[in-house]
CSV table of C-alpha atoms in Angstrom, one decimal:
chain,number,residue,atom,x,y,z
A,264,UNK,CA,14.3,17.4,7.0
A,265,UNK,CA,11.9,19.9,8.4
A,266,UNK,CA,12.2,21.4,12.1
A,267,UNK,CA,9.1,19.7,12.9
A,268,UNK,CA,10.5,16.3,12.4
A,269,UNK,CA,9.0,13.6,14.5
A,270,UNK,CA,12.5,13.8,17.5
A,271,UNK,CA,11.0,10.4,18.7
A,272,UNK,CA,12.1,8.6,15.4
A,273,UNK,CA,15.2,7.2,14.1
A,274,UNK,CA,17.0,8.1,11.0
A,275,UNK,CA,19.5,5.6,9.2
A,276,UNK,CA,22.1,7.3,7.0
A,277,UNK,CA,23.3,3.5,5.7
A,278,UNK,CA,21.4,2.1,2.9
A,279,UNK,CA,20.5,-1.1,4.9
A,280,UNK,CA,18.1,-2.6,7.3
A,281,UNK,CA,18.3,-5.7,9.3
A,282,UNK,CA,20.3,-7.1,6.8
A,283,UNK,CA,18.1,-6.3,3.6
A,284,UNK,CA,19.4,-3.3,1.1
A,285,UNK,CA,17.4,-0.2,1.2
A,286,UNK,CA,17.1,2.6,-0.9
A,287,UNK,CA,19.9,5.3,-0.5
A,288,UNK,CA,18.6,8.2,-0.1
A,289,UNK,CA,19.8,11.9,0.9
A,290,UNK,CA,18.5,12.3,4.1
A,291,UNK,CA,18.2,8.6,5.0
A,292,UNK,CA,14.9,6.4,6.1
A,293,UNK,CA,13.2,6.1,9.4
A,294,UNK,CA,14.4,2.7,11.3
A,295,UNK,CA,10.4,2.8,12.8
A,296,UNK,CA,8.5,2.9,9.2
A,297,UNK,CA,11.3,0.5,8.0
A,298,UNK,CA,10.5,-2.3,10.9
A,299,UNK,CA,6.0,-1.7,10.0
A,300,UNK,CA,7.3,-2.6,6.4
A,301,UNK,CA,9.2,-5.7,7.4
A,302,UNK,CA,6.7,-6.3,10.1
A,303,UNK,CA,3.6,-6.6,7.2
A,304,UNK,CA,5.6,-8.2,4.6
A,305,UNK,CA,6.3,-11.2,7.0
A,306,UNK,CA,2.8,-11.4,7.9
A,307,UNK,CA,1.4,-11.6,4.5
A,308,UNK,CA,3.7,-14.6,3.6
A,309,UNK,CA,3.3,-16.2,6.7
A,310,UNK,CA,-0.7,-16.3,6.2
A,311,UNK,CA,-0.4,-17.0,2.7
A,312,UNK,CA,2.5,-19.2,0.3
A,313,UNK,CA,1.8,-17.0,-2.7
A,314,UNK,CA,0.9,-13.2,-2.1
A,315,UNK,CA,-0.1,-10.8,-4.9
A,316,UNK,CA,1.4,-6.8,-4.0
A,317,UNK,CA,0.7,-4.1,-6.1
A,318,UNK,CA,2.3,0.0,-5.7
A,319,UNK,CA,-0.4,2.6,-6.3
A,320,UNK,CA,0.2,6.2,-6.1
A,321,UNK,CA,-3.4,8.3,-5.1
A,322,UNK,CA,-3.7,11.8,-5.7
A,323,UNK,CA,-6.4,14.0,-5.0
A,324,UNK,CA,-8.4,16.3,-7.5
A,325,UNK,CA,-8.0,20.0,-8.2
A,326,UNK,CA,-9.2,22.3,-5.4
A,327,UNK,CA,-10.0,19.3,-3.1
A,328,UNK,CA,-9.3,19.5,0.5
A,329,UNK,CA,-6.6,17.1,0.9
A,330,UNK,CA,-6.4,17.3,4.5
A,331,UNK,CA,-9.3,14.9,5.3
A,332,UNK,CA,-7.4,12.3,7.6
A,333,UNK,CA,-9.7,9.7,6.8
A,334,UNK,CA,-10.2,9.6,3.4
A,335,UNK,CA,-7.0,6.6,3.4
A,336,UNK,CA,-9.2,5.3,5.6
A,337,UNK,CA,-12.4,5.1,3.6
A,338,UNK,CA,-10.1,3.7,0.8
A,339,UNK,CA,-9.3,0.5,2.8
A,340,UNK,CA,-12.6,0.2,4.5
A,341,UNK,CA,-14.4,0.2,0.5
A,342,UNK,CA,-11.6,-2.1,-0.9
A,343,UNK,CA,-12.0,-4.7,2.1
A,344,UNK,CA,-15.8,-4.4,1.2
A,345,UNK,CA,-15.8,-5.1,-2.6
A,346,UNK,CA,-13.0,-8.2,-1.7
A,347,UNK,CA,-16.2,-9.7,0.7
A,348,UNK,CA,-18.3,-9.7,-1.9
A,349,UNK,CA,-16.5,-10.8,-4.6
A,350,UNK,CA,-16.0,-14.3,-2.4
A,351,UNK,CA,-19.4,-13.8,-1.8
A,352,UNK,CA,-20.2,-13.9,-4.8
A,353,UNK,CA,-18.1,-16.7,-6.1
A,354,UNK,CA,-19.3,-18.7,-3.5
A,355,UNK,CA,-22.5,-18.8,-4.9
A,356,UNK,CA,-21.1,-19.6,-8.6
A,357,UNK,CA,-18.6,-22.5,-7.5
A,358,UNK,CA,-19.6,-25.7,-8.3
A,359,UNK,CA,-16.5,-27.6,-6.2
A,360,UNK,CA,-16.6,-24.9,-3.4
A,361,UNK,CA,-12.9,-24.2,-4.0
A,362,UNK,CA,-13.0,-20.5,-3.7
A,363,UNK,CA,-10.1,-18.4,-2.1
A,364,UNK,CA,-10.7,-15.4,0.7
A,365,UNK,CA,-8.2,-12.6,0.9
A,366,UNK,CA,-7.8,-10.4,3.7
A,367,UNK,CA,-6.3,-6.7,2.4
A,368,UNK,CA,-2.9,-5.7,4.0
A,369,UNK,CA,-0.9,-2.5,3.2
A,370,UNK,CA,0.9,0.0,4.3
A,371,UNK,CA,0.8,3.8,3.1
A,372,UNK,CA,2.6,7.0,3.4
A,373,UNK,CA,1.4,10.4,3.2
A,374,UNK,CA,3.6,13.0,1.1
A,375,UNK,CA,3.3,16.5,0.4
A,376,UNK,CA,4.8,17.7,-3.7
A,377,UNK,CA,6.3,20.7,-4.5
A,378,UNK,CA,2.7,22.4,-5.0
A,379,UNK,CA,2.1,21.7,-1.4
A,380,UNK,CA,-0.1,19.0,-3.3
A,381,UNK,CA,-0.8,16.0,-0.6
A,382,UNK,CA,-0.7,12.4,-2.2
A,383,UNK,CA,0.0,8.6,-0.8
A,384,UNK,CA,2.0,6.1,-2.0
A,385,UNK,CA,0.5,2.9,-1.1
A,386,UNK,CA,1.2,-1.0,-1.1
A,387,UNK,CA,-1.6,-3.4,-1.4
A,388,UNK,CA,-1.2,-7.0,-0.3
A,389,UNK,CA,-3.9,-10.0,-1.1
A,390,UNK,CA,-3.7,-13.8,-1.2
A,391,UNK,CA,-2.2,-14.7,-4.8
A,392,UNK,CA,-4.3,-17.8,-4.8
A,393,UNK,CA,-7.2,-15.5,-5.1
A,394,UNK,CA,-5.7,-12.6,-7.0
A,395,UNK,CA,-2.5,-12.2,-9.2
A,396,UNK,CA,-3.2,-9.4,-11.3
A,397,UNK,CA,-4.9,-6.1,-11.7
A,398,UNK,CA,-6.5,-7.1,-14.7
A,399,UNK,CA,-7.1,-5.3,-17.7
A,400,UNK,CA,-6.7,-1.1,-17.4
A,401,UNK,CA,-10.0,-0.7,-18.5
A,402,UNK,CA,-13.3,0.9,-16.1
A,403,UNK,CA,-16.0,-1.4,-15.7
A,404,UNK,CA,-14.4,-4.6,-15.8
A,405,UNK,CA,-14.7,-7.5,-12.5
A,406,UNK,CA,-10.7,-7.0,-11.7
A,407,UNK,CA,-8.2,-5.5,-9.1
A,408,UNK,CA,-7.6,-2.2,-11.6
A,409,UNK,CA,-11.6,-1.7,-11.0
A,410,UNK,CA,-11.8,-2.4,-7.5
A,411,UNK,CA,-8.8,0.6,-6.6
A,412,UNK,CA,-10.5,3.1,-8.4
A,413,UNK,CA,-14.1,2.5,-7.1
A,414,UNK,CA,-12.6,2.4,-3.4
A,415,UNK,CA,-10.6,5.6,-4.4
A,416,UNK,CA,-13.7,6.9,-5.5
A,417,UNK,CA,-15.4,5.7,-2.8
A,418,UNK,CA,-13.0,7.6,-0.4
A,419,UNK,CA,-12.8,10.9,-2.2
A,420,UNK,CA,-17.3,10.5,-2.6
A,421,UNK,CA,-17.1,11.2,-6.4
A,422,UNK,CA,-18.3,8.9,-9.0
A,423,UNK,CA,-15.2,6.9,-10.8
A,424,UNK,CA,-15.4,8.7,-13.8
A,425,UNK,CA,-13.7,11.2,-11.7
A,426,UNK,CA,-10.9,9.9,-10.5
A,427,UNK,CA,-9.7,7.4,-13.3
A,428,UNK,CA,-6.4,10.2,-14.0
A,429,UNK,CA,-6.1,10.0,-9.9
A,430,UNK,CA,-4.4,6.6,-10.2
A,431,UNK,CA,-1.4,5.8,-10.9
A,432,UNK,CA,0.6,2.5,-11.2
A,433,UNK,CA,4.2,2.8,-11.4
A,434,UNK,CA,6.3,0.4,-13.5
A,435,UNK,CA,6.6,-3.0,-12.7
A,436,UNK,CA,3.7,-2.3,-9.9
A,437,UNK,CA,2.8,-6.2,-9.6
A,438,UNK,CA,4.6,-8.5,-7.8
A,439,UNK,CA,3.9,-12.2,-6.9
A,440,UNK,CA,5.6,-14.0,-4.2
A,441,UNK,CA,5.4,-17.4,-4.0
A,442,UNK,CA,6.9,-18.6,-0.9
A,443,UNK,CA,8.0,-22.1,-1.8
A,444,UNK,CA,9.6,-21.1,-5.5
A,445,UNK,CA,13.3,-20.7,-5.8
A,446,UNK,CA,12.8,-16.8,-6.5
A,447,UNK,CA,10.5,-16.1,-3.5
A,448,UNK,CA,13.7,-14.4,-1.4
A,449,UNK,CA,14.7,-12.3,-4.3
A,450,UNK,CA,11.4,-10.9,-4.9
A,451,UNK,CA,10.9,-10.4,-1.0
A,452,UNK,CA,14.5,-8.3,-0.9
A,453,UNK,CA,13.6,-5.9,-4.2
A,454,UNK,CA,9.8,-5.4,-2.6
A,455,UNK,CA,11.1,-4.1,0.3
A,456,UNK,CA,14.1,-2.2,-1.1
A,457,UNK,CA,11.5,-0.5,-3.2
A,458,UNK,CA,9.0,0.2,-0.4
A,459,UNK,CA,12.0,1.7,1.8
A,460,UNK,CA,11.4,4.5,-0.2
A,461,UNK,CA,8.1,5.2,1.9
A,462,UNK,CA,10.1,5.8,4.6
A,463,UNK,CA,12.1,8.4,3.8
A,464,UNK,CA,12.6,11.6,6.0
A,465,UNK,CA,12.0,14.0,3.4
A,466,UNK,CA,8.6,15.3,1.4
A,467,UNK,CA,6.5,14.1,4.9
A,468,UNK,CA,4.3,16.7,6.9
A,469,UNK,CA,5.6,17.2,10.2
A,470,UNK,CA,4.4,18.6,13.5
A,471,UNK,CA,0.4,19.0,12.0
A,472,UNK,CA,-0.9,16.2,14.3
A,473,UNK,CA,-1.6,13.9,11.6
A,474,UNK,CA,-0.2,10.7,10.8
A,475,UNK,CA,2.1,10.6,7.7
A,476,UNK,CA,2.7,6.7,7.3
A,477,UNK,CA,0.6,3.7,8.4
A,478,UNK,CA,-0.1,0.0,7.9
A,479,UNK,CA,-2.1,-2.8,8.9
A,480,UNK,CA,-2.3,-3.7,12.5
A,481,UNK,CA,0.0,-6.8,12.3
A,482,UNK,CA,1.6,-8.5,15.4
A,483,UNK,CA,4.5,-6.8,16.2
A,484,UNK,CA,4.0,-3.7,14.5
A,485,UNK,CA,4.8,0.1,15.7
A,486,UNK,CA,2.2,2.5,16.4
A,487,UNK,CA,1.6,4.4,12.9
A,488,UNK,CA,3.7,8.5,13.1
């Protein structure tokens, strides 16, 4: 833990929160991160009975300036655009009107590599009666893998040939949570046992004025460090 560490937060040293299992890790997890994650996981299933999640790591290119604050930003703002229009769109194409919206949720964290190399780990949230995969990893398809690298893109203002090697999905990146099925509780726990992870005290920039972890603005949620 750095000596710029954030004095205002919290540190657990017990691989546990609120009664769900965490990650253990050496340093422990911050009990504020650890309450936004909780805090946006409950919304999401609360607004919708079957939610689609998916991890995605971001990196930035060689010799770019990683330090642009809002480029996490313009990531969010492009992917909540391309979700409008795709309703839009099959709006126009239904013939029952039966078409599902999804509102974007996630939560992000900042980290910095052994290269001093910035990169976020990020959690994406969407209705699972309009989405429940990322589709096929191929460019220029109509599906969820498509729509993260053009709002990547989008963010970093290159074209998405660029940034295709950018974007990672760990294993197992998809979940599906579907509230009323018998499973729903144990899907919850291992989602946010694995997201704990994001709010871990080490590999964070301290003491630079910029945040390092942040989420959706859900009722009930902390202010993002």
């Amino acid at each position: 833990m750095g000596t710029d560490f954030n004095r205002n937060l919290t540190v657990l040293t017990t691989p546990q929160y609120d009664g769900l299992h965490t990650l253990s890790l050496k340093n422990g997890t911050i009990e504020e991160y650890l309450f936004n994650i909780r805090s946006v996981m409950d919304c999401v299933v609360q607004n919708y009975s079957k939610v689609f999640a998916v991890r995605v790591d971001l990196r930035f290119p060689d010799m770019f300036e990683s330090g642009d604050t809002a480029v996490i930003t313009r990531f969010f703002e492009s992917l909540k655009a391309q979700l409008k229009a795709d309703y839009q769109a099959k709006l126009r194409n239904t013939t029952d009107g039966l078409v599902h919206a999804s509102e974007l949720f996630y939560i992000w964290v900042k980290e910095i590599s052994g290269r001093d190399k910035c990169h976020y780990h990020v959690c994406l949230f969407f209705n699972g009666h309009a989405y429940k995969s990322l589709g096929k990893f191929e460019l220029d398809r109509a599906n969820m893998y498509n729509r993260i690298h053009k709002a990547w893109a989008s963010a970093l203002r290159l074209d998405i040939s660029h940034v295709q090697g950018l974007i990672h999905f760990p294993e197992n990146a998809q979940y599906l949570l579907c509230r009323n099925q018998a499973d729903f509780t144990y899907i919850y726990q291992d989602l946010f046992k694995r997201l704990s992870y994001f709010a871990k005290t080490d590999t964070k920039i301290y003491g630079n004025g910029n945040h390092n972890f942040g989420c959706s603005r859900v009722s009930g949620r902390l202010q993002s460090w």
